XYZ file of C-alpha atoms in Angstrom:
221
model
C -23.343 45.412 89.522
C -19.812 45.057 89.479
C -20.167 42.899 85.869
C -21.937 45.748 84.903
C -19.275 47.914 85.510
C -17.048 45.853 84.081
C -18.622 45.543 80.528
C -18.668 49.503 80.759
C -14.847 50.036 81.114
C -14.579 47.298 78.538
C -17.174 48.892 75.733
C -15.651 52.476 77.135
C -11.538 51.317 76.369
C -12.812 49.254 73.351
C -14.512 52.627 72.160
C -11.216 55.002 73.151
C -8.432 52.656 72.074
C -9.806 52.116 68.186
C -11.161 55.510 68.142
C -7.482 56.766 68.571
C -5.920 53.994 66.551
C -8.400 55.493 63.555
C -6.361 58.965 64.586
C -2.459 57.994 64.219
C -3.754 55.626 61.046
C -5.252 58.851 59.628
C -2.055 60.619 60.669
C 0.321 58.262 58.874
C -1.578 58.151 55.934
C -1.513 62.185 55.194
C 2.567 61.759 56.281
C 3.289 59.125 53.805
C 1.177 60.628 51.004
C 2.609 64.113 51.488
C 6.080 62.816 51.579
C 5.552 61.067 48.605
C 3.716 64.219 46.523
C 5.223 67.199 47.436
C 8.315 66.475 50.122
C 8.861 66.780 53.730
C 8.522 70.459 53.852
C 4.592 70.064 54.348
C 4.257 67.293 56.300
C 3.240 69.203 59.112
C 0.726 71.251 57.338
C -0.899 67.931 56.190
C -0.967 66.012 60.003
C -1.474 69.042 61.784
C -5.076 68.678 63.207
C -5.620 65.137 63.418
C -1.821 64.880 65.161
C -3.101 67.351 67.937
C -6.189 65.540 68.260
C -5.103 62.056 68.450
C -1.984 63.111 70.745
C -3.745 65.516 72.968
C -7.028 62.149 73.743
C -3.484 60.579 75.099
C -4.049 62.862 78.033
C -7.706 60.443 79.017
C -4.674 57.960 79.798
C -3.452 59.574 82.559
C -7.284 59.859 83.912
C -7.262 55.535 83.237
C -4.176 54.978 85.294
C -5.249 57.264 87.969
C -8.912 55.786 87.799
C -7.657 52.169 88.319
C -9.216 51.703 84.417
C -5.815 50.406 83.210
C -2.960 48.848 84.922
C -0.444 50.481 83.224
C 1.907 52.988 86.409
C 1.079 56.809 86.037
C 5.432 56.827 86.690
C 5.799 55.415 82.816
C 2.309 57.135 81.464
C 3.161 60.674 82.412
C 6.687 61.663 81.318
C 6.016 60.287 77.968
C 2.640 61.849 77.193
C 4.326 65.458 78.640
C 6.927 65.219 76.601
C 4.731 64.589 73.927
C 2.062 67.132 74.404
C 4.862 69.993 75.050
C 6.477 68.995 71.517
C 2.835 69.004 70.010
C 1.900 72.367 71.145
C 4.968 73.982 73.063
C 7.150 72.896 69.838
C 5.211 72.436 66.537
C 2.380 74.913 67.123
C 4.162 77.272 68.781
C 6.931 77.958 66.555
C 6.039 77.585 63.188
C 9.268 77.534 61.666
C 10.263 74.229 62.678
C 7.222 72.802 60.882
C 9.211 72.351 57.795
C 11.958 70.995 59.319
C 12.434 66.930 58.119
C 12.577 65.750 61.637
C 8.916 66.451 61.736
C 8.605 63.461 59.056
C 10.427 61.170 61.008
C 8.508 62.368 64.219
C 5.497 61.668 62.539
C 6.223 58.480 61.500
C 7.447 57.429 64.336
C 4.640 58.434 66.592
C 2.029 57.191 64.548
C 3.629 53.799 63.772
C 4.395 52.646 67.591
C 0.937 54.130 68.609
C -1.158 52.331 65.462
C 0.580 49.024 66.995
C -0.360 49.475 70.464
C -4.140 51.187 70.254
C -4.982 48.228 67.925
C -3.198 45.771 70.697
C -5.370 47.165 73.593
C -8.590 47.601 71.511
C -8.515 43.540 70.574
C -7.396 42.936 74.409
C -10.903 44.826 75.356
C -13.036 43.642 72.649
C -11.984 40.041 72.479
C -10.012 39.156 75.352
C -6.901 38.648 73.769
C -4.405 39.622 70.618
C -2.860 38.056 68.272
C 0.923 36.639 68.890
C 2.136 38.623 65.768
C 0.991 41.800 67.183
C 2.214 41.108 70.794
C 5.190 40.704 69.159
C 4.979 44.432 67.684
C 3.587 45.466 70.891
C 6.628 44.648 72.741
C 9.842 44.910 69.283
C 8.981 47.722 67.260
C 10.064 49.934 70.148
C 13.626 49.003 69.937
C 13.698 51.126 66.693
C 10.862 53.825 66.942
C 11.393 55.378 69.877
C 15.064 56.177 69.220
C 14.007 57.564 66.236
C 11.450 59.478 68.052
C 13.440 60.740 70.791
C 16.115 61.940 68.274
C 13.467 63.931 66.373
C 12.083 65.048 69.782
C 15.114 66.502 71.088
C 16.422 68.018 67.277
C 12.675 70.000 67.298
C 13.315 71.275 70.415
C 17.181 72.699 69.693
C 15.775 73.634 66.535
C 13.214 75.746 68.133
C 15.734 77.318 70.771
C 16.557 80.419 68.600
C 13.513 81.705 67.946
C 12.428 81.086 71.654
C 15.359 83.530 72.272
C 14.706 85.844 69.390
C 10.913 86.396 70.194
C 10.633 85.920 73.925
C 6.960 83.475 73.519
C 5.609 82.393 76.703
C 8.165 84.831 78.607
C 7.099 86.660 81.841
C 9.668 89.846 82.687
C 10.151 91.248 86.086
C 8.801 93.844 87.021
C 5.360 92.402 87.148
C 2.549 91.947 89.826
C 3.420 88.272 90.583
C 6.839 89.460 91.123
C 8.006 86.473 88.872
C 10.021 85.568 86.007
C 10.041 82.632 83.692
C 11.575 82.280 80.954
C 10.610 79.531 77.940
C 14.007 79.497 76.293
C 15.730 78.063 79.327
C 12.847 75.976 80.192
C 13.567 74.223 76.899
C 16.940 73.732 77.897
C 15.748 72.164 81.013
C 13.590 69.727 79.177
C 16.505 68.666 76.959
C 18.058 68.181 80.257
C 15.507 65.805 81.520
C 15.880 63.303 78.594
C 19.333 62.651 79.328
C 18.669 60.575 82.098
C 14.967 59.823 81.258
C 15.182 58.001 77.651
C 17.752 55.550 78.744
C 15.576 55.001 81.839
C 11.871 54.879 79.832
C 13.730 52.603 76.992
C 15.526 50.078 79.893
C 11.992 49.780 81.356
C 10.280 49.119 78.147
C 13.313 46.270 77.646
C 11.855 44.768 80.659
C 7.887 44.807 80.265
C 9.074 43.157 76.425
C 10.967 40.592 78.366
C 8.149 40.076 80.551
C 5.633 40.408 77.630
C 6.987 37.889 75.223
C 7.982 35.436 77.990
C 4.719 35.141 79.381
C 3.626 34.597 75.590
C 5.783 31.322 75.019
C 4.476 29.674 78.682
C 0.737 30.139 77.306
């Protein structure tokens, strides 16, 4: 029974991993060709969709880690995918005129390039067992370079978005109302651009350490 089980969360994170990797690969593809044809003002018109729906299946990794499926801590997982998700949809979708900005480009690219790398890493770990040395290696480098440039075009979306978070009041709840509660998005934004003060140099010092670990572990094999 329990081999059983095993070849099931094998087949099942074999199935998710490529299935996503075919997503940010798709993704890429309509950011590159766009750039190239007609500039970085559409970008976001041309990843739209598939960018929601290959970002969004991120949130099935949360469900892994708390599911014992994957080993990977629900401490690194979450933070990441949130911040994600809330510049997918609390960002991009919700305020449509920072869709043209060029950081989306460079978002895009970013995204999709470190998550092509790792998808295809974990889908040849389930299907076969193992992956290739060269692609460990991108598991556990390309990091050191995408996710500053994804942070930085992260946090510009967000201040980019701040003035028309002000200007229309989306997602705002005034007093007096039945709750007897306010919230308001603008300075939740601010909050969030608080949070990655301390949390990028913490996520990026922790990813130093799991390459460290990563690529060590490589050259005693």
């Amino acid at each position: 029974m329990a081999g059983f089980l095993s070849l099931l969360r094998r087949l099942y994170l074999t199935a998710y991993n490529w299935t996503v990797f075919a997503g940010w690969a798709q993704v890429l593809y309509l950011a590159l060709k766009t750039l190239n044809e007609s500039g970085h003002e559409n970008v976001y018109k041309a990843v739209e969709r598939p960018l929601q729906l290959a970002q969004t299946a991120a949130v099935l990794e949360i469900l892994h880690g708390l599911l014992g499926l994957v080993r990977s801590p629900i401490t690194a997982t979450l933070p990441q995918i949130s911040s994600r998700l809330y510049v997918t949809w609390g960002i991009l979708w919700s305020f449509p005129q920072t869709q043209n900005h060029i950081l989306v480009s460079s978002l895009v690219i970013s995204w999709s390039l470190t998550e092509i790398i790792r998808y295809s890493f974990f889908g040849m770990k389930e299907a076969l067992g193992f992956a290739p040395s060269w692609l460990l290696w991108l598991r556990y480098s390309t990091f050191l370079l995408l996710y500053p440039s994804g942070i930085t075009s992260e946090v510009g979306l967000i201040y980019t978005a701040l003035p028309y978070m002000k200007e229309s009041e989306k997602y705002c709840l005034r007093m007096p109302n039945k709750w007897n509660f306010s919230f308001d998005y603008f300075y939740a934004a601010i909050l969030v651009l608080g949070f990655y003060v301390p949390g990028s140099p913490q996520m990026y010092t922790y990813m130093l350490g799991q390459r460290k670990k990563a690529l060590s572990k490589s050259k005693k094999e």
